Amino acid sequence: MYPGHRYRIFANVSSILVRSFSSLSGNLNPGGCSPDLAEGHSKQLMNDVRTKLEQTVGASNTWRFGKILEDLDSFGVLIGYTHAKTDGPRSPISIVTALVDEIDLVKRAIRPDGDLKFTGNVTWVGKSSMEVKMFITQYHDNTYNPVLDATFVMVARDPANKGAALINSLKPEGPEEENVFQQGHLNKTRRTKLKEISLLRTAPNEEERQIIHEIFLETLDMGKVSFHSRILPENSMWMAETELKSLEICHPQERNIFNKIFGGFLMRKAFELAWANACIYGGSRPYPVAVDDILFQKPVEIGSLLYLSSQVCYTESNYIQVRVHSEMMDPVTQQHSTTNIFHFTFGSENEVKQVVPKTYGESMLYLDGKRHFKATKS
């Protein structure tokens, strides 16, 4: 094609001037537009072009939530060190994440074109543990709007003997701080009680036993007088068919300052697997609603193999509860160790199928998932 001919063809196409932000920090005006591109009919922001492409190909236009989990973990540890600081230049103790109590999302979607601001503080302190509350807000329409609230529990360890280390006490000042501190103490009591009534320790209560029996009756084939003849109810799926697994090789670049695998990396990988499982199960892109009760039972060593196993354990309306079990294997000794249990709540665009347990073990997973779901919705 001759250059002149090509030019005549393109001359009939509307031109668009595309520019991108040089920085997202402190220079956004309402709507996320740079001032010099806020007006005019022949100009578009790169964000506008990206949005159009996302609509065309059906791509996600939200932040990677797994990355936010990594940042929360790092930020929580930093807050812990800030509270436990001493007069020396270096901290004499090690602080690690012991538990993610809960993460509740205020917004369904986190915009990809606005600054995120992390704030947080220690809200309760024991002898060697502390509760850390963190908040994320996002800049949009000339203000910072709430995105999520998170509650982590950090623990202090003596690097020499790996035992518990004493940390600074916390002295609340004024009625507001007294209330926050008291709520932290109540959270501690609640976590202790939940541990005591775990289905791994105690039998289900009367209401839960009735639920499991009703599910069992719904799956019986009444045409056959047998406890072994089971049928799947309409618009349902057996729990055993909802498993999705992955394997991660724990490379050194994912280590933390203690030469163990970074806890935020584990959360991100677990979340991504859970999200994929919820996506397959619900048939649409799910959105995170809550994360809760992540217990870091054992550090993950560099060079180990990390097995992640996810399973849909409870569903209700358009919500999907996913449990992820994390297991580390030493490739030399072949020894397996559970490192984490993750609980994620997702929302789906449409009402999802009911997940149905078939065995007693699956029934316990179902009840455990129901408990976690109710806790996030309360």
mmCIF file of C-alpha atoms in Angstrom:
data_model
loop_
_atom_site.group_PDB
_atom_site.id
_atom_site.type_symbol
_atom_site.label_atom_id
_atom_site.label_comp_id
_atom_site.label_asym_id
_atom_site.label_seq_id
_atom_site.Cartn_x
_atom_site.Cartn_y
_atom_site.Cartn_z
ATOM 1 C CA MET A 1 0.000 0.000 0.000
ATOM 2 C CA TYR A 2 1.368 3.420 -0.924
ATOM 3 C CA PRO A 3 2.023 5.884 1.921
ATOM 4 C CA GLY A 4 -0.290 8.473 0.428
ATOM 5 C CA HIS A 5 -3.135 5.989 0.211
ATOM 6 C CA ARG A 6 -2.580 4.912 3.780
ATOM 7 C CA TYR A 7 -2.690 8.532 4.933
ATOM 8 C CA ARG A 8 -5.971 9.176 3.121
ATOM 9 C CA ILE A 9 -7.526 6.183 4.883
ATOM 10 C CA PHE A 10 -6.334 7.255 8.348
ATOM 11 C CA ALA A 11 -7.434 10.796 7.727
ATOM 12 C CA ASN A 12 -11.033 9.618 8.119
ATOM 13 C CA VAL A 13 -10.374 8.074 11.536
ATOM 14 C CA SER A 14 -10.934 10.193 14.658
ATOM 15 C CA SER A 15 -7.635 10.931 16.420
ATOM 16 C CA ILE A 16 -7.147 10.341 20.139
ATOM 17 C CA LEU A 17 -4.432 11.813 22.291
ATOM 18 C CA VAL A 18 -3.472 9.311 24.962
ATOM 19 C CA ARG A 19 -1.445 10.233 28.015
ATOM 20 C CA SER A 20 -0.668 8.365 31.198
ATOM 21 C CA PHE A 21 -0.029 9.490 34.760
ATOM 22 C CA SER A 22 3.583 10.120 35.611
ATOM 23 C CA SER A 23 2.643 9.532 39.232
ATOM 24 C CA LEU A 24 -0.411 8.490 41.194
ATOM 25 C CA SER A 25 0.740 10.191 44.355
ATOM 26 C CA GLY A 26 -0.980 13.387 45.311
ATOM 27 C CA ASN A 27 -1.871 14.696 41.859
ATOM 28 C CA LEU A 28 -5.270 13.208 41.232
ATOM 29 C CA ASN A 29 -8.258 15.448 40.741
ATOM 30 C CA PRO A 30 -11.923 14.288 40.952
ATOM 31 C CA GLY A 31 -12.476 11.156 38.930
ATOM 32 C CA GLY A 32 -8.771 10.394 38.763
ATOM 33 C CA CYS A 33 -8.137 12.828 35.899
ATOM 34 C CA SER A 34 -4.978 14.876 35.527
ATOM 35 C CA PRO A 35 -5.855 18.613 35.329
ATOM 36 C CA ASP A 36 -4.426 19.122 31.835
ATOM 37 C CA LEU A 37 -6.560 16.280 30.489
ATOM 38 C CA ALA A 38 -9.767 16.960 32.347
ATOM 39 C CA GLU A 39 -11.415 18.846 29.492
ATOM 40 C CA GLY A 40 -11.670 18.532 25.722
ATOM 41 C CA HIS A 41 -13.364 16.090 23.410
ATOM 42 C CA SER A 42 -10.270 14.787 21.602
ATOM 43 C CA LYS A 43 -8.309 13.661 24.647
ATOM 44 C CA GLN A 44 -8.496 10.471 26.650
ATOM 45 C CA LEU A 45 -6.572 9.220 29.646
ATOM 46 C CA MET A 46 -4.645 5.995 29.429
ATOM 47 C CA ASN A 47 -7.008 4.831 32.185
ATOM 48 C CA ASP A 48 -9.948 5.409 29.849
ATOM 49 C CA VAL A 49 -8.263 3.349 27.144
ATOM 50 C CA ARG A 50 -7.467 0.616 29.636
ATOM 51 C CA THR A 51 -11.075 0.599 30.848
ATOM 52 C CA LYS A 52 -12.309 0.260 27.261
ATOM 53 C CA LEU A 53 -9.945 -2.660 26.658
ATOM 54 C CA GLU A 54 -11.025 -4.321 29.905
ATOM 55 C CA GLN A 55 -14.652 -4.062 28.849
ATOM 56 C CA THR A 56 -13.845 -5.452 25.412
ATOM 57 C CA VAL A 57 -11.847 -8.482 26.531
ATOM 58 C CA GLY A 58 -13.608 -8.990 29.872
ATOM 59 C CA ALA A 59 -10.504 -8.416 31.976
ATOM 60 C CA SER A 60 -10.564 -7.571 35.660
ATOM 61 C CA ASN A 61 -10.327 -3.879 36.524
ATOM 62 C CA THR A 62 -9.552 -4.220 40.214
ATOM 63 C CA TRP A 63 -6.437 -4.375 42.345
ATOM 64 C CA ARG A 64 -4.736 -7.719 42.881
ATOM 65 C CA PHE A 65 -6.089 -8.529 46.316
ATOM 66 C CA GLY A 66 -3.341 -11.088 46.873
ATOM 67 C CA LYS A 67 -0.759 -8.307 46.676
ATOM 68 C CA ILE A 68 -2.696 -6.320 49.269
ATOM 69 C CA LEU A 69 -2.522 -9.333 51.606
ATOM 70 C CA GLU A 70 1.258 -9.287 51.242
ATOM 71 C CA ASP A 71 1.392 -5.571 52.040
ATOM 72 C CA LEU A 72 -0.862 -5.968 55.081
ATOM 73 C CA ASP A 73 1.411 -8.643 56.502
ATOM 74 C CA SER A 74 4.511 -6.459 56.082
ATOM 75 C CA PHE A 75 2.742 -3.414 57.490
ATOM 76 C CA GLY A 76 1.480 -5.341 60.527
ATOM 77 C CA VAL A 77 4.995 -6.513 61.387
ATOM 78 C CA LEU A 78 6.294 -2.951 61.044
ATOM 79 C CA ILE A 79 3.609 -1.683 63.439
ATOM 80 C CA GLY A 80 4.625 -4.393 65.897
ATOM 81 C CA TYR A 81 8.282 -3.371 65.785
ATOM 82 C CA THR A 82 7.283 0.277 66.193
ATOM 83 C CA HIS A 83 5.420 -0.567 69.390
ATOM 84 C CA ALA A 84 8.195 -2.801 70.722
ATOM 85 C CA LYS A 85 11.035 -0.378 69.968
ATOM 86 C CA THR A 86 13.802 0.151 72.495
ATOM 87 C CA ASP A 87 16.547 2.732 72.948
ATOM 88 C CA GLY A 88 18.995 0.641 70.902
ATOM 89 C CA PRO A 89 19.430 0.982 67.122
ATOM 90 C CA ARG A 90 18.362 -2.622 66.516
ATOM 91 C CA SER A 91 15.465 -4.591 67.927
ATOM 92 C CA PRO A 92 16.468 -7.294 70.433
ATOM 93 C CA ILE A 93 13.397 -9.387 69.573
ATOM 94 C CA SER A 94 11.796 -10.925 66.501
ATOM 95 C CA ILE A 95 8.166 -10.166 65.633
ATOM 96 C CA VAL A 96 6.159 -12.421 63.336
ATOM 97 C CA THR A 97 2.514 -12.794 62.318
ATOM 98 C CA ALA A 98 0.805 -15.448 64.437
ATOM 99 C CA LEU A 99 -2.777 -15.074 63.260
ATOM 100 C CA VAL A 100 -4.940 -13.173 60.818
ATOM 101 C CA ASP A 101 -8.072 -12.747 62.903
ATOM 102 C CA GLU A 102 -10.193 -11.166 60.191
ATOM 103 C CA ILE A 103 -10.104 -8.984 57.097
ATOM 104 C CA ASP A 104 -13.405 -7.374 56.131
ATOM 105 C CA LEU A 105 -13.830 -5.590 52.826
ATOM 106 C CA VAL A 106 -15.924 -2.448 52.883
ATOM 107 C CA LYS A 107 -15.912 -2.067 49.111
ATOM 108 C CA ARG A 108 -16.693 -4.774 46.595
ATOM 109 C CA ALA A 109 -14.042 -3.570 44.133
ATOM 110 C CA ILE A 110 -10.780 -1.719 44.707
ATOM 111 C CA ARG A 111 -10.045 0.729 41.909
ATOM 112 C CA PRO A 112 -6.756 0.299 40.009
ATOM 113 C CA ASP A 113 -6.311 4.043 39.381
ATOM 114 C CA GLY A 114 -6.273 5.544 42.874
ATOM 115 C CA ASP A 115 -3.790 5.748 45.730
ATOM 116 C CA LEU A 116 -4.185 3.331 48.636
ATOM 117 C CA LYS A 117 -3.378 4.578 52.136
ATOM 118 C CA PHE A 118 -2.508 2.154 54.930
ATOM 119 C CA THR A 119 -2.967 3.163 58.561
ATOM 120 C CA GLY A 120 -2.810 1.078 61.706
ATOM 121 C CA ASN A 121 -1.938 0.800 65.367
ATOM 122 C CA VAL A 122 -1.620 -1.656 68.233
ATOM 123 C CA THR A 123 -4.967 -2.062 70.015
ATOM 124 C CA TRP A 124 -4.197 -4.665 72.682
ATOM 125 C CA VAL A 125 -1.063 -6.166 74.246
ATOM 126 C CA GLY A 126 -0.452 -9.308 76.288
ATOM 127 C CA LYS A 127 2.872 -10.559 77.615
ATOM 128 C CA SER A 128 4.370 -11.495 74.261
ATOM 129 C CA SER A 129 1.536 -10.928 71.803
ATOM 130 C CA MET A 130 -0.248 -7.898 70.447
ATOM 131 C CA GLU A 131 -3.333 -7.190 68.369
ATOM 132 C CA VAL A 132 -2.825 -4.862 65.407
ATOM 133 C CA LYS A 133 -5.693 -3.114 63.627
ATOM 134 C CA MET A 134 -5.100 -1.850 60.092
ATOM 135 C CA PHE A 135 -7.237 0.158 57.709
ATOM 136 C CA ILE A 136 -6.950 0.791 53.981
ATOM 137 C CA THR A 137 -8.561 3.787 52.308
ATOM 138 C CA GLN A 138 -8.444 4.792 48.642
ATOM 139 C CA TYR A 139 -8.326 8.215 47.082
ATOM 140 C CA HIS A 140 -11.264 8.956 44.798
ATOM 141 C CA ASP A 141 -13.435 12.026 44.193
ATOM 142 C CA ASN A 142 -11.176 14.297 46.249
ATOM 143 C CA THR A 143 -11.307 12.156 49.379
ATOM 144 C CA TYR A 144 -10.081 8.899 50.890
ATOM 145 C CA ASN A 145 -12.820 6.260 51.155
ATOM 146 C CA PRO A 146 -12.721 3.107 53.342
ATOM 147 C CA VAL A 147 -11.663 -0.091 51.570
ATOM 148 C CA LEU A 148 -11.054 -2.707 54.251
ATOM 149 C CA ASP A 149 -10.424 -3.297 57.957
ATOM 150 C CA ALA A 150 -7.959 -5.930 59.159
ATOM 151 C CA THR A 151 -7.087 -7.432 62.529
ATOM 152 C CA PHE A 152 -3.787 -9.303 62.937
ATOM 153 C CA VAL A 153 -2.150 -10.885 65.979
ATOM 154 C CA MET A 154 1.631 -10.546 66.187
ATOM 155 C CA VAL A 155 3.955 -12.394 68.575
ATOM 156 C CA ALA A 156 7.425 -11.521 69.855
ATOM 157 C CA ARG A 157 10.189 -14.125 69.972
ATOM 158 C CA ASP A 158 13.694 -14.174 71.437
ATOM 159 C CA PRO A 159 16.033 -14.790 68.474
ATOM 160 C CA ALA A 160 18.493 -16.628 70.726
ATOM 161 C CA ASN A 161 16.241 -19.363 72.107
ATOM 162 C CA LYS A 162 13.119 -18.942 69.927
ATOM 163 C CA GLY A 163 10.999 -18.616 73.070
ATOM 164 C CA ALA A 164 8.450 -15.922 73.882
ATOM 165 C CA ALA A 165 9.806 -12.428 74.493
ATOM 166 C CA LEU A 166 8.244 -9.750 76.663
ATOM 167 C CA ILE A 167 7.081 -6.600 74.904
ATOM 168 C CA ASN A 168 6.091 -3.121 75.984
ATOM 169 C CA SER A 169 2.741 -2.791 77.685
ATOM 170 C CA LEU A 170 -0.009 -0.614 76.261
ATOM 171 C CA LYS A 171 -1.508 2.226 78.256
ATOM 172 C CA PRO A 172 -4.782 3.585 76.811
ATOM 173 C CA GLU A 173 -5.521 7.250 77.353
ATOM 174 C CA GLY A 174 -9.078 8.552 77.328
ATOM 175 C CA PRO A 175 -12.458 6.819 76.895
ATOM 176 C CA GLU A 176 -12.001 6.100 73.177
ATOM 177 C CA GLU A 177 -8.703 4.275 73.634
ATOM 178 C CA GLU A 178 -10.101 2.455 76.677
ATOM 179 C CA ASN A 179 -12.952 1.129 74.511
ATOM 180 C CA VAL A 180 -10.525 0.027 71.795
ATOM 181 C CA PHE A 181 -8.320 -1.744 74.331
ATOM 182 C CA GLN A 182 -11.328 -3.451 75.904
ATOM 183 C CA GLN A 183 -12.484 -4.641 72.475
ATOM 184 C CA GLY A 184 -9.030 -6.111 71.909
ATOM 185 C CA HIS A 185 -9.330 -8.029 75.166
ATOM 186 C CA LEU A 186 -12.771 -9.299 74.120
ATOM 187 C CA ASN A 187 -11.295 -10.423 70.800
ATOM 188 C CA LYS A 188 -8.658 -12.390 72.702
ATOM 189 C CA THR A 189 -11.369 -14.055 74.800
ATOM 190 C CA ARG A 190 -13.425 -14.831 71.687
ATOM 191 C CA ARG A 191 -10.464 -16.453 69.947
ATOM 192 C CA THR A 192 -9.800 -18.627 73.001
ATOM 193 C CA LYS A 193 -13.439 -19.738 73.121
ATOM 194 C CA LEU A 194 -13.535 -20.534 69.400
ATOM 195 C CA LYS A 195 -10.457 -22.695 69.820
ATOM 196 C CA GLU A 196 -12.124 -24.615 72.642
ATOM 197 C CA ILE A 197 -15.294 -25.364 70.639
ATOM 198 C CA SER A 198 -13.421 -26.307 67.453
ATOM 199 C CA LEU A 199 -14.950 -29.267 65.645
ATOM 200 C CA LEU A 200 -11.537 -30.899 65.869
ATOM 201 C CA ARG A 201 -12.052 -31.006 69.654
ATOM 202 C CA THR A 202 -15.765 -31.067 70.404
ATOM 203 C CA ALA A 203 -18.877 -32.507 68.771
ATOM 204 C CA PRO A 204 -21.289 -30.288 66.802
ATOM 205 C CA ASN A 205 -24.078 -28.677 68.789
ATOM 206 C CA GLU A 206 -27.695 -29.804 68.518
ATOM 207 C CA GLU A 207 -28.584 -27.338 65.751
ATOM 208 C CA GLU A 208 -25.564 -28.362 63.676
ATOM 209 C CA ARG A 209 -26.306 -32.068 64.113
ATOM 210 C CA GLN A 210 -29.844 -31.439 62.863
ATOM 211 C CA ILE A 211 -28.504 -29.615 59.785
ATOM 212 C CA ILE A 212 -26.214 -32.510 58.879
ATOM 213 C CA HIS A 213 -28.994 -35.054 59.347
ATOM 214 C CA GLU A 214 -31.345 -33.054 57.118
ATOM 215 C CA ILE A 215 -28.686 -32.895 54.396
ATOM 216 C CA PHE A 216 -28.218 -36.656 54.740
ATOM 217 C CA LEU A 217 -31.948 -37.270 54.341
ATOM 218 C CA GLU A 218 -32.119 -35.005 51.292
ATOM 219 C CA THR A 219 -29.455 -37.108 49.563
ATOM 220 C CA LEU A 220 -30.973 -40.524 50.315
ATOM 221 C CA ASP A 221 -32.498 -42.476 47.439
ATOM 222 C CA MET A 222 -35.919 -43.258 48.886
ATOM 223 C CA GLY A 223 -36.479 -45.849 46.189
ATOM 224 C CA LYS A 224 -33.857 -48.036 47.836
ATOM 225 C CA VAL A 225 -33.986 -48.948 51.487
ATOM 226 C CA SER A 226 -30.292 -48.377 52.118
ATOM 227 C CA PHE A 227 -28.089 -45.872 53.907
ATOM 228 C CA HIS A 228 -25.496 -46.209 51.140
ATOM 229 C CA SER A 229 -27.689 -45.148 48.201
ATOM 230 C CA ARG A 230 -27.103 -41.418 47.830
ATOM 231 C CA ILE A 231 -28.365 -39.050 45.155
ATOM 232 C CA LEU A 232 -27.340 -35.471 44.445
ATOM 233 C CA PRO A 233 -30.144 -32.923 44.882
ATOM 234 C CA GLU A 234 -30.949 -30.582 42.015
ATOM 235 C CA ASN A 235 -28.672 -27.557 41.554
ATOM 236 C CA SER A 236 -26.047 -29.036 43.874
ATOM 237 C CA MET A 237 -22.512 -30.413 43.751
ATOM 238 C CA TRP A 238 -20.750 -32.981 45.881
ATOM 239 C CA MET A 239 -18.100 -31.395 48.071
ATOM 240 C CA ALA A 240 -15.528 -33.977 46.962
ATOM 241 C CA GLU A 241 -15.775 -32.595 43.406
ATOM 242 C CA THR A 242 -14.804 -29.049 44.425
ATOM 243 C CA GLU A 243 -11.134 -29.660 45.215
ATOM 244 C CA LEU A 244 -8.450 -27.638 43.462
ATOM 245 C CA LYS A 245 -4.755 -28.051 44.267
ATOM 246 C CA SER A 246 -1.430 -26.441 43.459
ATOM 247 C CA LEU A 247 2.244 -26.875 44.250
ATOM 248 C CA GLU A 248 4.779 -24.148 45.004
ATOM 249 C CA ILE A 249 8.550 -24.529 45.155
ATOM 250 C CA CYS A 250 9.757 -22.264 47.966
ATOM 251 C CA HIS A 251 12.510 -20.198 46.361
ATOM 252 C CA PRO A 252 14.878 -17.936 48.360
ATOM 253 C CA GLN A 253 13.509 -14.745 46.777
ATOM 254 C CA GLU A 254 10.285 -15.268 48.752
ATOM 255 C CA ARG A 255 12.068 -15.314 52.114
ATOM 256 C CA ASN A 256 11.551 -12.850 54.935
ATOM 257 C CA ILE A 257 14.212 -11.266 57.146
ATOM 258 C CA PHE A 258 14.321 -14.461 59.240
ATOM 259 C CA ASN A 259 15.143 -16.649 56.209
ATOM 260 C CA LYS A 260 11.718 -18.280 56.217
ATOM 261 C CA ILE A 261 9.102 -17.991 53.489
ATOM 262 C CA PHE A 262 7.277 -14.660 53.781
ATOM 263 C CA GLY A 263 3.824 -15.088 55.338
ATOM 264 C CA GLY A 264 2.314 -12.583 52.917
ATOM 265 C CA PHE A 265 3.491 -14.735 50.006
ATOM 266 C CA LEU A 266 1.697 -17.729 51.526
ATOM 267 C CA MET A 267 -1.498 -15.708 51.924
ATOM 268 C CA ARG A 268 -1.315 -14.477 48.336
ATOM 269 C CA LYS A 269 -0.826 -17.938 46.898
ATOM 270 C CA ALA A 270 -3.608 -19.381 49.037
ATOM 271 C CA PHE A 271 -5.941 -16.546 48.045
ATOM 272 C CA GLU A 272 -5.210 -16.957 44.333
ATOM 273 C CA LEU A 273 -5.955 -20.685 44.514
ATOM 274 C CA ALA A 274 -9.154 -20.061 46.498
ATOM 275 C CA TRP A 275 -10.214 -17.363 44.031
ATOM 276 C CA ALA A 276 -9.671 -19.723 41.103
ATOM 277 C CA ASN A 277 -11.716 -22.408 42.846
ATOM 278 C CA ALA A 278 -14.561 -19.979 43.564
ATOM 279 C CA CYS A 279 -14.390 -18.782 39.953
ATOM 280 C CA ILE A 280 -14.752 -22.319 38.610
ATOM 281 C CA TYR A 281 -17.498 -23.187 41.080
ATOM 282 C CA GLY A 282 -19.575 -20.039 40.589
ATOM 283 C CA GLY A 283 -19.045 -19.702 36.852
ATOM 284 C CA SER A 284 -18.155 -16.005 37.082
ATOM 285 C CA ARG A 285 -15.443 -13.738 38.481
ATOM 286 C CA PRO A 286 -15.837 -13.816 42.273
ATOM 287 C CA TYR A 287 -14.987 -10.891 44.498
ATOM 288 C CA PRO A 288 -13.446 -11.204 47.989
ATOM 289 C CA VAL A 289 -15.755 -10.471 50.911
ATOM 290 C CA ALA A 290 -13.727 -11.514 53.937
ATOM 291 C CA VAL A 291 -10.656 -13.394 55.127
ATOM 292 C CA ASP A 292 -10.550 -14.808 58.633
ATOM 293 C CA ASP A 293 -8.880 -17.157 61.082
ATOM 294 C CA ILE A 294 -5.549 -17.724 59.315
ATOM 295 C CA LEU A 295 -3.290 -19.444 61.821
ATOM 296 C CA PHE A 296 0.439 -19.613 61.099
ATOM 297 C CA GLN A 297 1.201 -22.961 62.731
ATOM 298 C CA LYS A 298 4.713 -23.528 61.426
ATOM 299 C CA PRO A 299 7.234 -21.520 59.415
ATOM 300 C CA VAL A 300 7.877 -22.664 55.839
ATOM 301 C CA GLU A 301 11.491 -23.484 55.078
ATOM 302 C CA ILE A 302 13.313 -22.357 51.956
ATOM 303 C CA GLY A 303 13.680 -25.213 49.485
ATOM 304 C CA SER A 304 10.614 -27.080 50.704
ATOM 305 C CA LEU A 305 7.643 -28.064 48.567
ATOM 306 C CA LEU A 306 4.402 -26.320 49.461
ATOM 307 C CA TYR A 307 1.178 -28.189 48.734
ATOM 308 C CA LEU A 308 -1.948 -26.033 48.648
ATOM 309 C CA SER A 309 -5.332 -27.749 48.610
ATOM 310 C CA SER A 310 -8.548 -25.733 48.316
ATOM 311 C CA GLN A 311 -12.126 -26.904 48.700
ATOM 312 C CA VAL A 312 -15.524 -25.243 48.599
ATOM 313 C CA CYS A 313 -16.922 -26.125 52.014
ATOM 314 C CA TYR A 314 -20.057 -23.977 52.294
ATOM 315 C CA THR A 315 -22.359 -21.986 50.016
ATOM 316 C CA GLU A 316 -25.301 -19.716 50.633
ATOM 317 C CA SER A 317 -27.171 -17.651 48.051
ATOM 318 C CA ASN A 318 -24.372 -16.052 45.972
ATOM 319 C CA TYR A 319 -21.617 -16.579 48.570
ATOM 320 C CA ILE A 320 -18.864 -19.200 48.422
ATOM 321 C CA GLN A 321 -16.776 -20.231 51.422
ATOM 322 C CA VAL A 322 -13.400 -21.734 50.473
ATOM 323 C CA ARG A 323 -10.945 -23.481 52.781
ATOM 324 C CA VAL A 324 -7.293 -23.830 51.816
ATOM 325 C CA HIS A 325 -4.982 -26.284 53.553
ATOM 326 C CA SER A 326 -1.253 -25.557 53.298
ATOM 327 C CA GLU A 327 1.226 -28.380 53.781
ATOM 328 C CA MET A 328 5.025 -28.278 53.622
ATOM 329 C CA MET A 329 7.137 -31.243 52.572
ATOM 330 C CA ASP A 330 10.873 -31.577 53.057
ATOM 331 C CA PRO A 331 12.110 -33.108 49.777
ATOM 332 C CA VAL A 332 15.002 -34.817 51.595
ATOM 333 C CA THR A 333 13.233 -36.365 54.577
ATOM 334 C CA GLN A 334 9.817 -36.645 52.842
ATOM 335 C CA GLN A 335 8.238 -35.339 56.056
ATOM 336 C CA HIS A 336 4.908 -33.499 55.746
ATOM 337 C CA SER A 337 3.789 -30.699 58.096
ATOM 338 C CA THR A 338 0.685 -28.529 58.103
ATOM 339 C CA THR A 339 1.683 -24.865 58.048
ATOM 340 C CA ASN A 340 -1.549 -22.936 57.589
ATOM 341 C CA ILE A 341 -5.309 -23.172 57.264
ATOM 342 C CA PHE A 342 -6.925 -20.331 55.298
ATOM 343 C CA HIS A 343 -10.593 -19.313 55.177
ATOM 344 C CA PHE A 344 -11.888 -17.071 52.377
ATOM 345 C CA THR A 345 -15.389 -15.758 51.701
ATOM 346 C CA PHE A 346 -16.241 -14.808 48.113
ATOM 347 C CA GLY A 347 -19.260 -13.280 46.451
ATOM 348 C CA SER A 348 -20.472 -14.370 43.021
ATOM 349 C CA GLU A 349 -22.437 -12.473 40.409
ATOM 350 C CA ASN A 350 -25.230 -15.050 40.486
ATOM 351 C CA GLU A 351 -26.678 -17.515 42.960
ATOM 352 C CA VAL A 352 -24.417 -20.566 43.166
ATOM 353 C CA LYS A 353 -25.054 -24.275 43.514
ATOM 354 C CA GLN A 354 -25.379 -25.775 46.958
ATOM 355 C CA VAL A 355 -22.320 -27.737 48.024
ATOM 356 C CA VAL A 356 -23.273 -31.062 49.596
ATOM 357 C CA PRO A 357 -21.114 -33.140 51.973
ATOM 358 C CA LYS A 358 -21.205 -36.904 51.632
ATOM 359 C CA THR A 359 -18.988 -38.235 54.419
ATOM 360 C CA TYR A 360 -18.747 -37.364 58.105
ATOM 361 C CA GLY A 361 -15.433 -35.592 57.556
ATOM 362 C CA GLU A 362 -16.943 -33.472 54.787
ATOM 363 C CA SER A 363 -19.882 -32.701 57.059
ATOM 364 C CA MET A 364 -17.473 -31.289 59.636
ATOM 365 C CA LEU A 365 -15.860 -29.164 56.908
ATOM 366 C CA TYR A 366 -19.347 -27.975 55.941
ATOM 367 C CA LEU A 367 -20.184 -26.939 59.507
ATOM 368 C CA ASP A 368 -16.785 -25.301 59.953
ATOM 369 C CA GLY A 369 -17.315 -23.343 56.737
ATOM 370 C CA LYS A 370 -20.779 -22.331 57.891
ATOM 371 C CA ARG A 371 -19.343 -21.055 61.179
ATOM 372 C CA HIS A 372 -16.741 -18.945 59.405
ATOM 373 C CA PHE A 373 -19.301 -17.584 56.975
ATOM 374 C CA LYS A 374 -21.689 -16.584 59.756
ATOM 375 C CA ALA A 375 -18.819 -14.939 61.631
ATOM 376 C CA THR A 376 -17.975 -12.757 58.631
ATOM 377 C CA LYS A 377 -21.625 -11.785 58.100
ATOM 378 C CA SER A 378 -22.345 -10.959 61.743
#
